[in-house]
Amino acid sequence: MASLLRQIVSGPRARHPEAGLDLCYVADNIVVTSGPSSVWPKKAYRNPVDHLVAFLDKKHGEEWAIFEFRAEGTGYPDEEVYNRIHHFPWPDHHPPPFALMPNLMAAMRNWLQGDVKEQGKQRIAVVHCKAGKGRSGTVACSYLISQEGWRMEDALKRFTLRRMRNGFGEGVSIPSQLRWVRYVNQWTNKMEKKYVERPIEIVEIHVWGLRSGVKVCVEGFVDEGKRIKNFHTFVREEKINVDEHFNRAPDTDPPQRAQTENLVSPSRATPSSSKSDLSTAEKEAIQNVVLRPPEPVRLPTSDVNIDFERRNKSGYTGFAMVTSVAHVWFNAYFEGGYEGNESGLFVIEWEAMDGIKGSARKGIKAFDRMKVVWKYSETGRSQSVDEPKHGEPIKESQPVDWRGEGDPENEIEGKSAEGVNGGRAGGTALTLGQMSSEAANKLMGKDLGLRKSDAASANISRASSVKDEDMKLPEPERTNKRLEHASDSEDEGVKPHVPDQHDGTGRVINHESHDQDRQDTATGKYLEVGIAKVSTIIAKMKGSDPARETKDTSKQ
């Protein structure tokens, strides 16, 4: 089993200690790299830590330090990089808690502008997340803007030029991460680098063109920004239809509810109950609504995420078909708070929302336009978060366990020994298969398609049967999406970029051949999912074949 998995991952390729590395010089003093690893099988398709360290030692002596942003764990112990590492982690595909940025910018500034030990060398900051794209690009561009005086447009353009292959879109492409870069530009050039962190409350959310079956959640950062917590999920009783023909109190049923929403708890749904035929008018029911919680939803920081998910009834008991997934982050201080306002609005169109795992995919349109009404909380203290000056202490985040406990990737690899026998022959393999299957699902994260329903969703509506929805986009729209985003994954399209002058051997590095020598993290992601699927198939074969079980028992 273990040898089979190794063959799947490794394949016939070999890596050169330098040519096989995925790293890119965004500027002379900033290197971006995908997440290194010191464990198998990740080091087969990502940067092996020992190779990366050897490269940095050779090119820069002692004048390098790492700044990492992985809330899922770095994948290597600090000792393997001489403890020359600074931790500022937050979740993948999301912007950072803004209160993190002043300290992060100051930490990079202090390092890069410090005194060098080796004559003729220049200090560099090595920044990495997982793919070396979204989180790393947000930080690299923010540093160029806030510390080196770059124009925002030039910083974003440079990162794209150095990090992305032609035709794969922008380097920093997630709308909320781009919003944070604009916040940094505003913080630097208009606000004298002043930021005040205050707890806020979400009073209500106005949604124009809301389709049926949409779940709406209010989320925020906790645990120093390393985790995202759901603070509130809106239920039916909190939805007010404001259309002129359907004015009503929050606790009464709208006239069309029985036609447009499924009121059956997911646990009681049956295939027959999900196949009701609806008229065209009923299928296209669209409402303008106000989502108003009984009490304002309080968040501990000024960072807010509004999450949307549209679900249809499925023909499978206990499952729902997810047809839309989107979310958006904003920070109240930059949306009116810095101007002295105690409350404010944040407005966004569906097309400007973040898609699935950093891509442009959102599925079927769930609404047209949204407005979030927020106010500062009367309880909880405000805190001024200023950029530390030279010589002042800088607060860093507590690092996550480098092994990535809770990281679904690690549930696939390196844990076969922990697959305890389930009480019968073939039980160990079956346990590994089940574990890998669950991990594969976690790797995919939120996505379109079938998903298990749970009791917590009983009071949240679902749309009509999935057979009534047209899951295919019109051909012109599909073509436009392909042109806008040649890649469907935020991880794809990255490229290494090592300037010729950094090749200490005297030879000129051919960037194209260098590019072909490596497998990017998107390939690695698909390999990990492939491993899970293969192990699941093997587990099912071993667990369901009586003759094989008898044979295994005799061996024991």
Coordinates of N, CA and C in Angstrom, one line a residue, residues 9 87 94 120 124 154 175 197 203 218 246 269 271 279 302 335 356 388 399 406 408 461 472 490 512 533 536 556:
V9 N 2.6 9.3 -6.3 CA 3.1 10.7 -6.0 C 4.4 11.0 -6.7
H87 N 6.3 34.2 12.3 CA 5.0 33.5 12.1 C 3.8 34.6 12.1
H94 N -8.2 33.6 2.1 CA -8.8 34.7 2.8 C -7.8 35.8 3.0
G120 N 28.9 42.9 1.1 CA 28.5 42.6 -0.2 C 27.2 41.9 -0.4
I124 N 17.3 39.6 2.4 CA 16.1 39.3 1.7 C 15.0 38.7 2.7
D154 N 1.4 49.4 -9.6 CA 2.7 48.9 -10.0 C 3.1 47.7 -9.2
P175 N -11.0 38.7 -4.8 CA -11.5 40.1 -4.6 C -11.2 40.6 -3.2
E197 N -8.8 49.0 16.1 CA -9.6 47.8 16.1 C -10.7 47.9 17.2
V203 N -26.2 44.7 12.1 CA -27.6 45.0 12.5 C -28.5 44.3 11.6
V218 N -22.9 35.0 9.1 CA -22.0 36.1 9.5 C -20.8 35.4 10.2
F246 N -45.7 42.1 -0.8 CA -45.6 41.1 0.3 C -45.0 41.7 1.5
A269 N -36.3 14.4 4.6 CA -36.6 14.5 3.2 C -36.5 13.1 2.5
P271 N -36.7 10.9 -1.5 CA -36.5 11.2 -2.9 C -37.8 11.6 -3.6
S279 N -44.0 25.3 -11.4 CA -44.2 26.2 -12.6 C -43.0 27.1 -12.8
S302 N -13.0 44.2 13.7 CA -13.7 44.9 12.7 C -13.7 44.2 11.3
E335 N -14.4 51.1 6.0 CA -15.7 51.3 5.3 C -16.5 52.4 6.1
I356 N -15.1 30.0 -5.1 CA -14.8 28.8 -4.4 C -13.3 28.6 -4.3
P388 N 4.8 49.5 14.7 CA 5.9 49.7 15.6 C 7.0 50.5 14.8
P399 N 2.8 30.4 16.5 CA 2.8 29.5 15.4 C 1.9 28.3 15.6
G406 N -5.1 18.8 12.1 CA -6.3 19.3 11.6 C -6.2 19.7 10.1
P408 N -6.3 18.6 6.5 CA -6.7 17.4 5.9 C -5.7 16.8 5.0
S461 N -34.2 27.3 4.6 CA -34.9 26.8 3.4 C -33.9 26.2 2.4
K472 N -25.9 24.5 -16.2 CA -25.0 24.9 -17.2 C -25.1 26.4 -17.6
E490 N -7.1 28.7 -7.6 CA -6.2 29.8 -7.2 C -4.7 29.3 -7.1
E512 N 12.2 29.0 -18.8 CA 11.2 28.1 -19.3 C 11.5 26.7 -18.9
K533 N -8.5 8.7 -3.1 CA -9.4 7.9 -3.9 C -8.9 6.4 -4.1
T536 N -9.2 4.5 -0.9 CA -10.6 4.2 -0.6 C -11.0 2.9 -1.5
Q556 N -2.4 -13.8 9.7 CA -2.3 -13.4 11.0 C -2.1 -14.5 12.0

